[in-house]
Amino acid sequence: MYNGIAFDSVDMTLPAPTEEPLRQRWFMKRARLLLEKRSRELGRPLTAMVKTFGCQMNERDSEKLRGILETVGYLLTDQEEADFVLYNTCTVRENANLKVYGRLGYLGGLKKKNPHMVIAMCGCMMQEPEVVAKLQQSYRFVNLIFGTHNIYKFAELLVSALENDRMIIDIWKDTDKIVEDLPARRTYAFKSGVNIMFGCNNFCSYCIVPYVRGRERSRRPLDIIREIEGLVKDGVVEIMLLGQNVNSYGKTLEEPVTFAQLLQEIEKIEGLGRIRFMTSHPKDLSDELIAVMKQSKKICRHLHLPLQSGSSRLLKIMNRKYDKEQYLALAEKLRREIPDLSLTTDIIVGFPGETEEDFQDTLDVVRRVRYDSAFTFIYSKRAGTPAAVMENQVPEDVVKDRFDRLLRLVQEIGKERSSRLQGQTLPVLVEHINEQDTSLVTGRLDNNLTVHFPGDESMIGKMVPVSLKECKGFYYLGEAAL
Ligand code: 5AD
Ligand code: SF4
């Protein structure tokens, strides 16, 4: 058995099976045999790295890709000087794309020094035909390109890339397939992302995600529960349920289930300490979910509730399907029902046609909701989305000025909100040794705030009671109260 795969029982004298995941296991074994030979010839182990751009969904995908790379015999590294390098890309905003091209130039240089190097690209950016055309034209050294829908086929694609000198390109427009039971190599031993659904059906007018991640599909509750039970057995105490819009989980299943019902089932899993989830679309957040969160012992007191804009006029053009008043009413209900809840959000500044008045509405919502923190983004034009062809794009200097004003307000309120916990002793799940000061460890509170305190490696993955001494804005300095 290796990473849950009994390779001895995979019969390589037969052709690759057609059903999944058996087919991928066959290709994993084939890749393993190829790489063993290559490694013997070179007289050294082969190394691989996966670099992630973008969101937690991509982080989780990268863990699955690393799981396969490890299973086929690569030694995982975080250095780009490796025999196999895979970039898992993001395209939600233009600067995500620019970063990828920048890094790719550097990889080309590395490949000149190591001709055995295999370079692969996957993720959201690859779903855009213009990107693939550009790679074909100007980045001929890339060996393998695949997209978001056929990521489960990575072992098979890897074999093609290892056996061929030409550039392998395999991009699907969409899929309704979900393949279970493939290996994953977690970044953290004690916490893990868990996909509960893929894709998005909302088509917010600025957003490219529905075009690159396809239609919404939910995993079956039993598959999710089985995965989490396995993770818990393997030492995981905190999970993050992942989906573009978790509140619409289960609607397309043969036997529909609500997100709140799924949470109740997950809550029953013994040994699991904390449940997080993201992202919640305000339009689909049900009273049932609030009730379940309220009585739960495991669901974290944190809700990420993207606002995008406070202007009802813009929200309509954004196709968000709620207005300012509905959002404020929802936030108020949440604060009333779960008083210690930490609320965070995403806000876009400079959406086409945004006026000072629209922007004032955004500031007004921020002041009234009082977010614990917020991700603020400058609107980025994404080709193919309805907003990209809207007239009256806002001039850059106006957007920059609004962005700065919003950031100042968000930070000021965030600081005030965070400091409310000063003096309390609360459980912290320790994540790692502090990078700047190795006498400290870093972890998170239930509400997602970061805490640094004196500690050592033995605390990693443990829930430690910490006295919160000093609030530094978006993080705390504390002391273990053991
Ligand atoms: N420009 C700027 N921000 C965007 N987001 C999505 N699309 C765009 C875009 N075109 C932001 C939204 C979303 C977050 C993940 O990214 O705020 O919630
Ligand atoms: Fe994009 Fe809207 Fe879907 Fe979120 S809900 S991924 S912002 S289209």
Coordinates of C-alpha atoms and ligand atoms in Angstrom, one line a residue:
M1 CA 0.0 0.0 0.0
Y2 CA 1.3 3.5 -0.8
N3 CA -0.9 6.6 -0.2
G4 CA -3.9 4.3 0.0
I5 CA -3.1 2.6 -3.3
A6 CA -2.3 -1.2 -3.4
F7 CA 0.1 -1.0 -6.4
D8 CA 0.8 -4.8 -6.4
S9 CA -2.9 -5.4 -7.3
V10 CA -2.7 -3.1 -10.3
D11 CA -2.2 -5.4 -13.3
M12 CA -0.1 -3.7 -15.9
T13 CA -0.4 -6.5 -18.4
L14 CA -4.0 -5.4 -19.0
P15 CA -4.9 -2.2 -20.7
A16 CA -5.8 0.8 -18.6
P17 CA -9.3 0.4 -17.2
T18 CA -12.0 2.8 -18.4
E19 CA -13.6 3.5 -15.0
E20 CA -12.3 5.9 -12.4
P21 CA -10.4 6.1 -10.1
L22 CA -9.1 2.7 -11.2
R23 CA -7.9 4.2 -14.5
Q24 CA -5.8 6.8 -12.7
R25 CA -4.3 4.2 -10.4
W26 CA -3.2 2.3 -13.4
F27 CA -1.5 5.4 -14.8
M28 CA 0.1 6.2 -11.4
K29 CA 1.7 2.8 -11.5
R30 CA 2.9 3.4 -15.1
A31 CA 4.3 6.8 -14.1
R32 CA 6.0 5.1 -11.1
L33 CA 7.7 2.6 -13.3
L34 CA 8.9 5.2 -15.8
L35 CA 10.2 7.5 -13.1
E36 CA 12.0 4.6 -11.3
K37 CA 13.9 4.0 -14.5
R38 CA 14.7 7.6 -15.0
S39 CA 15.9 8.0 -11.5
R40 CA 18.2 5.0 -11.8
E41 CA 19.7 6.4 -15.0
L42 CA 20.3 9.7 -13.3
G43 CA 21.6 8.1 -10.1
R44 CA 19.5 10.4 -7.9
P45 CA 15.9 10.9 -6.7
L46 CA 13.6 13.0 -8.9
T47 CA 12.1 16.1 -7.3
A48 CA 8.8 17.9 -7.9
M49 CA 7.1 21.1 -6.8
V50 CA 3.7 22.6 -7.1
K51 CA 3.2 26.3 -6.8
T52 CA -0.2 27.7 -6.1
F53 CA -1.6 31.0 -7.2
G54 CA -5.0 32.1 -5.9
C55 CA -7.7 30.9 -3.5
Q56 CA -8.1 28.1 -1.0
M57 CA -9.8 26.0 -3.7
N58 CA -6.6 26.0 -5.6
E59 CA -4.6 25.3 -2.5
R60 CA -6.7 22.2 -2.0
D61 CA -6.3 21.2 -5.7
S62 CA -2.5 21.5 -5.3
E63 CA -2.6 19.1 -2.3
K64 CA -4.3 16.6 -4.6
L65 CA -1.7 17.2 -7.3
R66 CA 1.1 16.8 -4.8
G67 CA -0.5 13.6 -3.5
I68 CA -0.3 12.1 -7.0
L69 CA 3.3 13.3 -7.6
E70 CA 4.4 11.8 -4.3
T71 CA 2.5 8.5 -5.1
V72 CA 4.3 8.2 -8.5
G73 CA 7.7 8.6 -6.8
Y74 CA 8.7 12.2 -6.8
L75 CA 10.3 13.7 -3.8
L76 CA 8.3 16.9 -3.0
T77 CA 10.2 20.2 -2.6
D78 CA 9.2 23.8 -2.4
Q79 CA 12.1 24.9 -4.7
E80 CA 11.6 25.6 -8.4
E81 CA 14.9 24.0 -9.1
A82 CA 13.1 20.6 -9.5
D83 CA 12.6 17.9 -12.1
F84 CA 8.9 18.5 -12.3
V85 CA 7.4 22.0 -11.8
L86 CA 3.6 22.6 -11.9
Y87 CA 2.0 26.0 -11.6
N88 CA -1.6 25.9 -10.5
T89 CA -2.9 29.2 -11.7
C90 CA -5.6 31.8 -10.9
T91 CA -7.3 34.3 -13.2
V92 CA -9.7 36.1 -10.9
R93 CA -7.9 39.4 -11.4
E94 CA -5.5 40.4 -14.0
N95 CA -2.5 40.7 -11.7
A96 CA -2.8 37.0 -10.9
N97 CA -2.2 36.3 -14.6
L98 CA 0.8 38.7 -14.8
K99 CA 2.4 37.1 -11.8
V100 CA 2.3 33.7 -13.6
Y101 CA 3.9 35.0 -16.8
G102 CA 6.6 36.6 -14.8
R103 CA 7.5 33.4 -12.9
L104 CA 7.3 31.3 -16.1
G105 CA 10.0 33.3 -17.7
Y106 CA 12.2 32.4 -14.7
L107 CA 11.3 28.7 -15.1
G108 CA 12.4 28.8 -18.7
G109 CA 15.8 29.9 -17.6
L110 CA 16.0 27.0 -15.1
K111 CA 15.0 24.5 -17.8
K112 CA 18.0 25.5 -19.9
K113 CA 20.2 24.3 -17.1
N114 CA 18.2 21.1 -16.5
P115 CA 17.0 19.7 -19.8
H116 CA 15.2 16.8 -17.9
M117 CA 12.9 19.4 -16.3
V118 CA 9.2 18.9 -17.0
I119 CA 7.1 22.1 -16.8
A120 CA 3.3 21.9 -16.4
M121 CA 0.5 24.5 -16.0
C122 CA -3.0 24.0 -14.8
G123 CA -5.8 25.8 -13.0
C124 CA -8.2 28.6 -13.9
M125 CA -6.0 30.6 -16.2
M126 CA -5.6 27.6 -18.6
Q127 CA -9.4 27.6 -19.2
E128 CA -8.9 30.8 -21.2
P129 CA -8.1 30.1 -24.8
E130 CA -6.1 33.3 -25.2
V131 CA -3.8 32.1 -22.4
V132 CA -3.2 28.7 -24.0
A133 CA -2.5 30.4 -27.4
K134 CA 0.1 32.7 -25.8
L135 CA 1.8 29.7 -24.1
Q136 CA 1.9 27.8 -27.4
Q137 CA 3.4 30.8 -29.1
S138 CA 5.8 32.3 -26.6
Y139 CA 6.5 29.6 -24.0
R140 CA 7.3 26.5 -26.1
F141 CA 9.2 25.0 -23.2
V142 CA 6.0 24.2 -21.3
N143 CA 5.4 20.4 -21.5
L144 CA 1.9 20.0 -20.2
I145 CA -1.2 22.2 -20.0
F146 CA -4.5 21.1 -18.5
G147 CA -7.5 22.9 -16.9
T148 CA -9.8 22.8 -13.9
H149 CA -12.2 20.1 -15.1
N150 CA -9.8 17.2 -15.8
I151 CA -7.5 17.7 -12.8
Y152 CA -8.4 14.2 -11.6
K153 CA -6.7 12.9 -14.8
F154 CA -3.4 14.3 -13.7
A155 CA -1.6 10.9 -13.5
E156 CA -2.7 10.0 -17.1
L157 CA -1.6 13.4 -18.4
L158 CA 1.7 13.1 -16.5
V159 CA 2.4 9.8 -18.3
S160 CA 1.7 11.5 -21.7
A161 CA 4.1 14.3 -20.8
L162 CA 6.8 11.9 -19.7
E163 CA 6.5 9.8 -22.8
N164 CA 6.3 12.6 -25.4
D165 CA 8.5 15.5 -26.3
R166 CA 5.7 17.7 -27.7
M167 CA 3.6 20.0 -25.7
I168 CA 0.5 18.1 -24.3
I169 CA -2.6 20.2 -24.1
D170 CA -5.9 18.9 -22.6
I171 CA -8.6 21.5 -21.7
W172 CA -12.2 20.6 -21.2
K173 CA -15.0 23.2 -21.4
D174 CA -17.0 21.7 -18.6
T175 CA -17.7 18.5 -16.8
D176 CA -20.3 16.9 -14.5
K177 CA -17.9 14.3 -13.3
I178 CA -16.6 14.1 -9.7
V179 CA -13.9 11.5 -9.1
E180 CA -13.4 10.4 -5.5
D181 CA -10.6 8.6 -3.7
L182 CA -7.5 10.0 -5.2
P183 CA -4.5 10.7 -3.0
A184 CA -3.7 14.1 -1.4
R185 CA -0.6 15.4 0.4
R186 CA -1.7 17.9 3.0
T187 CA 0.3 21.0 3.7
Y188 CA -0.7 20.8 7.4
A189 CA -1.0 17.5 9.3
F190 CA -3.8 18.8 11.5
K191 CA -6.1 20.8 9.2
S192 CA -7.4 20.4 5.8
G193 CA -9.7 21.9 3.1
V194 CA -12.5 19.7 2.0
N195 CA -14.3 20.4 -1.3
I196 CA -18.0 20.1 -0.9
M197 CA -18.9 21.5 -4.3
F198 CA -17.3 22.7 -7.5
G199 CA -18.2 25.5 -9.9
C200 CA -20.5 28.4 -9.7
N201 CA -23.9 29.3 -11.2
N202 CA -24.2 32.9 -10.1
F203 CA -22.6 34.8 -13.0
C204 CA -21.9 38.0 -11.0
S205 CA -21.2 40.3 -14.0
Y206 CA -17.5 41.1 -13.1
C207 CA -16.5 37.5 -12.3
I208 CA -14.7 35.0 -14.5
V209 CA -15.1 32.1 -12.1
P210 CA -18.3 30.6 -13.6
Y211 CA -16.5 30.5 -17.0
V212 CA -13.4 28.8 -15.8
R213 CA -14.8 26.5 -13.1
G214 CA -18.0 25.5 -14.8
R215 CA -21.4 24.7 -13.5
E216 CA -22.2 24.0 -9.9
R217 CA -21.9 20.4 -8.8
S218 CA -22.1 19.1 -5.2
R219 CA -20.3 16.1 -3.8
R220 CA -22.5 13.5 -2.2
P221 CA -22.8 13.9 1.6
L222 CA -21.6 10.4 2.2
D223 CA -18.4 10.9 0.2
I224 CA -17.8 14.1 2.1
I225 CA -18.4 12.5 5.5
R226 CA -16.2 9.5 4.6
E227 CA -13.3 11.9 3.5
I228 CA -13.6 13.9 6.8
E229 CA -13.7 10.7 8.9
G230 CA -10.5 9.6 7.1
L231 CA -8.8 12.9 7.7
V232 CA -9.7 12.9 11.4
K233 CA -8.3 9.4 11.7
D234 CA -5.1 10.8 10.2
G235 CA -4.8 13.6 12.8
V236 CA -6.9 16.4 11.3
V237 CA -8.8 18.5 13.9
E238 CA -9.9 21.4 11.8
I239 CA -11.6 21.4 8.4
M240 CA -12.5 24.1 5.9
L241 CA -15.5 23.2 3.7
L242 CA -14.8 24.7 0.3
G243 CA -17.2 25.9 -2.4
Q244 CA -17.8 29.1 -4.4
N245 CA -21.2 29.4 -2.8
V246 CA -21.6 26.8 0.0
N247 CA -25.1 28.1 0.8
S248 CA -26.4 26.5 -2.4
Y249 CA -24.8 23.1 -1.6
G250 CA -26.8 20.1 -2.4
K251 CA -29.5 21.6 -4.6
T252 CA -28.5 19.6 -7.6
L253 CA -28.0 16.3 -5.9
E254 CA -30.3 13.4 -6.7
E255 CA -31.5 13.5 -3.1
P256 CA -31.2 17.2 -2.3
V257 CA -29.6 18.1 1.0
T258 CA -29.1 21.6 2.5
F259 CA -25.8 23.0 3.6
A260 CA -27.2 23.2 7.1
Q261 CA -28.1 19.5 7.1
L262 CA -24.6 18.6 5.8
L263 CA -23.1 20.7 8.7
Q264 CA -25.2 18.8 11.2
E265 CA -23.9 15.5 9.9
I266 CA -20.3 16.7 10.0
E267 CA -20.7 18.0 13.5
K268 CA -21.3 14.4 14.6
I269 CA -17.9 13.2 13.6
E270 CA -16.0 12.4 16.7
G271 CA -12.5 13.8 17.1
L272 CA -13.2 16.8 14.8
G273 CA -12.6 20.0 16.7
R274 CA -13.4 22.9 14.3
I275 CA -15.5 23.3 11.2
R276 CA -15.0 26.3 8.9
F277 CA -16.5 27.0 5.5
M278 CA -16.3 29.5 2.7
T279 CA -17.7 31.2 0.7
S280 CA -21.2 32.2 1.7
H281 CA -23.3 34.1 -0.8
P282 CA -25.6 36.5 1.1
K283 CA -28.5 35.7 -1.2
D284 CA -28.6 32.1 -0.2
L285 CA -27.8 32.3 3.5
S286 CA -30.7 30.6 5.3
D287 CA -32.2 30.9 8.8
E288 CA -31.7 27.2 9.1
L289 CA -27.9 27.8 8.7
I290 CA -27.9 30.5 11.3
A291 CA -29.8 28.2 13.7
V292 CA -27.3 25.4 13.1
M293 CA -24.3 27.6 13.6
K294 CA -25.8 29.1 16.8
Q295 CA -26.2 25.7 18.5
S296 CA -23.0 24.1 17.2
K297 CA -20.0 23.4 19.3
K298 CA -17.7 23.0 16.4
I299 CA -18.6 25.5 13.7
C300 CA -16.3 28.4 14.1
R301 CA -17.6 31.8 15.0
H302 CA -16.6 33.3 11.7
L303 CA -18.5 34.1 8.6
H304 CA -17.1 35.4 5.4
L305 CA -19.9 37.2 3.7
P306 CA -18.8 39.0 0.5
L307 CA -20.5 42.4 0.1
Q308 CA -18.8 43.5 -3.2
S309 CA -20.6 46.9 -3.1
G310 CA -22.9 48.8 -0.7
S311 CA -24.8 50.4 -3.5
S312 CA -28.1 48.8 -4.4
R313 CA -27.8 50.3 -7.9
L314 CA -24.4 48.6 -8.5
L315 CA -25.4 45.4 -6.8
K316 CA -28.1 45.0 -9.4
I317 CA -25.7 45.6 -12.3
M318 CA -23.3 43.2 -10.6
N319 CA -26.1 40.6 -10.6
R320 CA -25.7 39.9 -6.9
K321 CA -29.5 39.4 -6.3
Y322 CA -29.6 41.4 -3.0
D323 CA -29.6 45.1 -2.2
K324 CA -28.0 47.2 0.5
E325 CA -31.0 46.9 2.9
Q326 CA -31.2 43.1 2.5
Y327 CA -27.5 42.8 3.2
L328 CA -27.7 45.1 6.3
A329 CA -30.7 43.2 7.6
L330 CA -28.9 39.9 7.2
A331 CA -25.8 41.2 9.0
E332 CA -27.9 42.5 11.8
K333 CA -29.7 39.2 12.2
L334 CA -26.4 37.4 12.3
R335 CA -25.0 39.8 14.9
R336 CA -28.2 39.4 17.0
E337 CA -28.4 35.6 16.8
I338 CA -24.6 34.9 17.2
P339 CA -23.2 37.9 19.1
D340 CA -19.6 36.7 19.2
L341 CA -19.6 36.1 15.4
S342 CA -16.7 37.6 13.5
L343 CA -17.8 38.9 10.1
T344 CA -15.4 39.4 7.2
T345 CA -16.1 40.4 3.6
D346 CA -14.8 41.0 0.1
I347 CA -15.3 44.5 -1.5
I348 CA -14.7 45.6 -5.1
V349 CA -13.8 49.3 -5.7
G350 CA -14.2 50.8 -9.2
F351 CA -16.8 48.6 -10.8
P352 CA -17.9 50.3 -14.1
G353 CA -20.0 53.3 -13.5
E354 CA -19.3 53.5 -9.8
T355 CA -20.0 57.1 -8.6
E356 CA -18.9 58.8 -5.4
E357 CA -22.5 58.2 -4.2
D358 CA -22.3 54.5 -4.8
F359 CA -18.9 54.4 -3.0
Q360 CA -20.4 56.3 -0.1
D361 CA -23.0 53.5 0.2
T362 CA -20.1 51.0 0.4
L363 CA -18.4 53.0 3.2
D364 CA -21.8 53.3 4.9
V365 CA -22.3 49.5 5.0
V366 CA -18.7 49.0 6.3
R367 CA -19.4 51.5 9.1
R368 CA -22.7 49.8 10.0
V369 CA -21.7 46.2 9.8
R370 CA -18.3 46.8 11.4
Y371 CA -16.3 44.0 9.7
D372 CA -13.6 42.2 11.6
S373 CA -11.6 42.4 8.4
A374 CA -12.2 42.8 4.7
F375 CA -10.4 41.9 1.5
T376 CA -10.6 45.0 -0.7
F377 CA -10.0 44.6 -4.5
I378 CA -9.6 47.1 -7.3
Y379 CA -12.0 46.1 -10.1
S380 CA -10.2 44.1 -12.7
K381 CA -11.6 43.8 -16.2
R382 CA -12.0 40.1 -17.2
A383 CA -12.5 39.4 -20.9
G384 CA -15.7 37.5 -21.6
T385 CA -17.6 38.8 -18.5
P386 CA -20.5 41.2 -19.0
A387 CA -18.8 44.0 -17.0
A388 CA -15.8 44.0 -19.3
V389 CA -17.8 45.6 -22.1
M390 CA -19.7 48.1 -19.9
E391 CA -19.1 51.7 -20.7
N392 CA -17.9 54.2 -18.2
Q393 CA -15.0 52.3 -16.6
V394 CA -13.8 54.4 -13.7
P395 CA -10.5 56.3 -14.1
E396 CA -7.6 54.8 -12.4
D397 CA -6.8 57.8 -10.1
V398 CA -10.4 57.9 -8.8
V399 CA -10.4 54.2 -8.1
K400 CA -7.0 54.5 -6.3
D401 CA -8.3 57.3 -4.1
R402 CA -11.5 55.4 -3.2
F403 CA -9.5 52.2 -2.5
D404 CA -7.2 54.1 -0.1
R405 CA -10.1 55.6 1.7
L406 CA -11.9 52.2 2.0
L407 CA -8.7 50.5 3.2
R408 CA -8.2 53.1 5.9
L409 CA -11.8 52.7 7.2
V410 CA -11.6 48.9 7.1
Q411 CA -8.4 48.8 9.0
E412 CA -9.6 51.3 11.6
I413 CA -12.8 49.3 12.3
G414 CA -11.0 46.0 12.1
K415 CA -8.5 47.1 14.8
E416 CA -11.3 48.2 17.1
R417 CA -13.3 45.0 16.5
S418 CA -10.2 42.8 17.1
S419 CA -9.2 44.5 20.3
R420 CA -12.5 43.5 22.0
L421 CA -10.9 40.2 23.0
Q422 CA -8.0 41.7 24.8
G423 CA -7.5 40.2 28.3
Q424 CA -9.5 37.0 27.5
T425 CA -8.1 33.5 27.5
L426 CA -9.2 31.6 24.4
P427 CA -8.2 28.4 22.6
V428 CA -5.7 28.7 19.8
L429 CA -5.0 26.0 17.3
V430 CA -1.2 26.3 16.8
E431 CA -0.2 26.2 13.1
H432 CA 3.5 26.8 12.8
I433 CA 6.6 28.3 14.3
N434 CA 6.6 32.0 13.7
E435 CA 8.7 32.9 10.7
Q436 CA 10.2 36.2 12.1
D437 CA 10.8 35.0 15.7
T438 CA 11.4 31.3 16.1
S439 CA 10.8 31.5 19.9
L440 CA 7.1 32.2 19.0
V441 CA 4.4 29.9 17.6
T442 CA 1.5 31.2 15.4
G443 CA -2.1 29.9 15.5
R444 CA -5.7 31.0 15.1
L445 CA -8.6 31.7 17.3
D446 CA -12.0 30.2 16.5
N447 CA -12.9 33.5 14.9
N448 CA -9.9 33.2 12.5
L449 CA -7.7 36.0 14.2
T450 CA -4.0 35.2 14.3
V451 CA -2.2 34.9 17.6
H452 CA 1.5 34.7 18.2
F453 CA 2.9 33.5 21.6
P454 CA 6.0 31.9 23.1
G455 CA 6.0 28.2 22.4
D456 CA 7.7 25.4 20.6
E457 CA 7.3 22.7 17.9
S458 CA 5.5 20.3 20.2
M459 CA 2.5 22.6 20.2
I460 CA 1.9 22.5 16.5
G461 CA -1.6 21.0 15.8
K462 CA -2.6 21.4 19.4
M463 CA -5.4 23.5 20.8
V464 CA -3.7 25.7 23.4
P465 CA -5.5 28.1 25.8
V466 CA -3.8 31.5 25.3
S467 CA -4.2 34.7 27.3
L468 CA -4.6 37.5 24.7
K469 CA -2.2 40.2 26.0
E470 CA -1.9 42.8 23.3
C471 CA -3.9 43.5 20.2
K472 CA -1.8 44.6 17.3
G473 CA -4.5 45.4 14.8
F474 CA -5.2 42.2 12.9
Y475 CA -3.3 39.9 15.3
Y476 CA -2.6 39.3 19.0
L477 CA 0.4 38.7 21.1
G478 CA -0.4 36.3 23.9
E479 CA 0.9 33.9 26.4
A480 CA 0.0 30.2 26.9
A481 CA -2.3 29.8 29.9
L482 CA -1.4 26.1 30.6
Ligands
5AD1 N1 -12.2 42.3 -10.1 C1 -11.9 42.5 -8.8 N2 -12.2 41.7 -7.9 C2 -12.9 40.5 -8.2 N3 -13.3 39.5 -7.5 C3 -13.9 38.6 -8.4 N4 -13.8 39.1 -9.6 C4 -13.2 40.3 -9.6 C5 -12.8 41.2 -10.5 N5 -13.1 41.1 -11.8 C6 -13.2 39.4 -6.1 C7 -14.6 39.3 -5.4 C8 -14.7 37.9 -4.9 C9 -13.2 37.6 -4.6 C10 -12.9 36.2 -4.5 O1 -12.6 38.2 -5.7 O2 -14.6 40.2 -4.4 O3 -15.5 37.8 -3.8
SF4_2 FE1 -17.7 34.9 -8.8 FE2 -20.1 35.6 -7.9 FE3 -19.6 32.9 -8.3 FE4 -18.4 34.3 -6.3 S1 -20.6 33.9 -6.5 S2 -17.4 32.9 -7.8 S3 -18.1 36.3 -7.2 S4 -19.7 34.5 -9.9

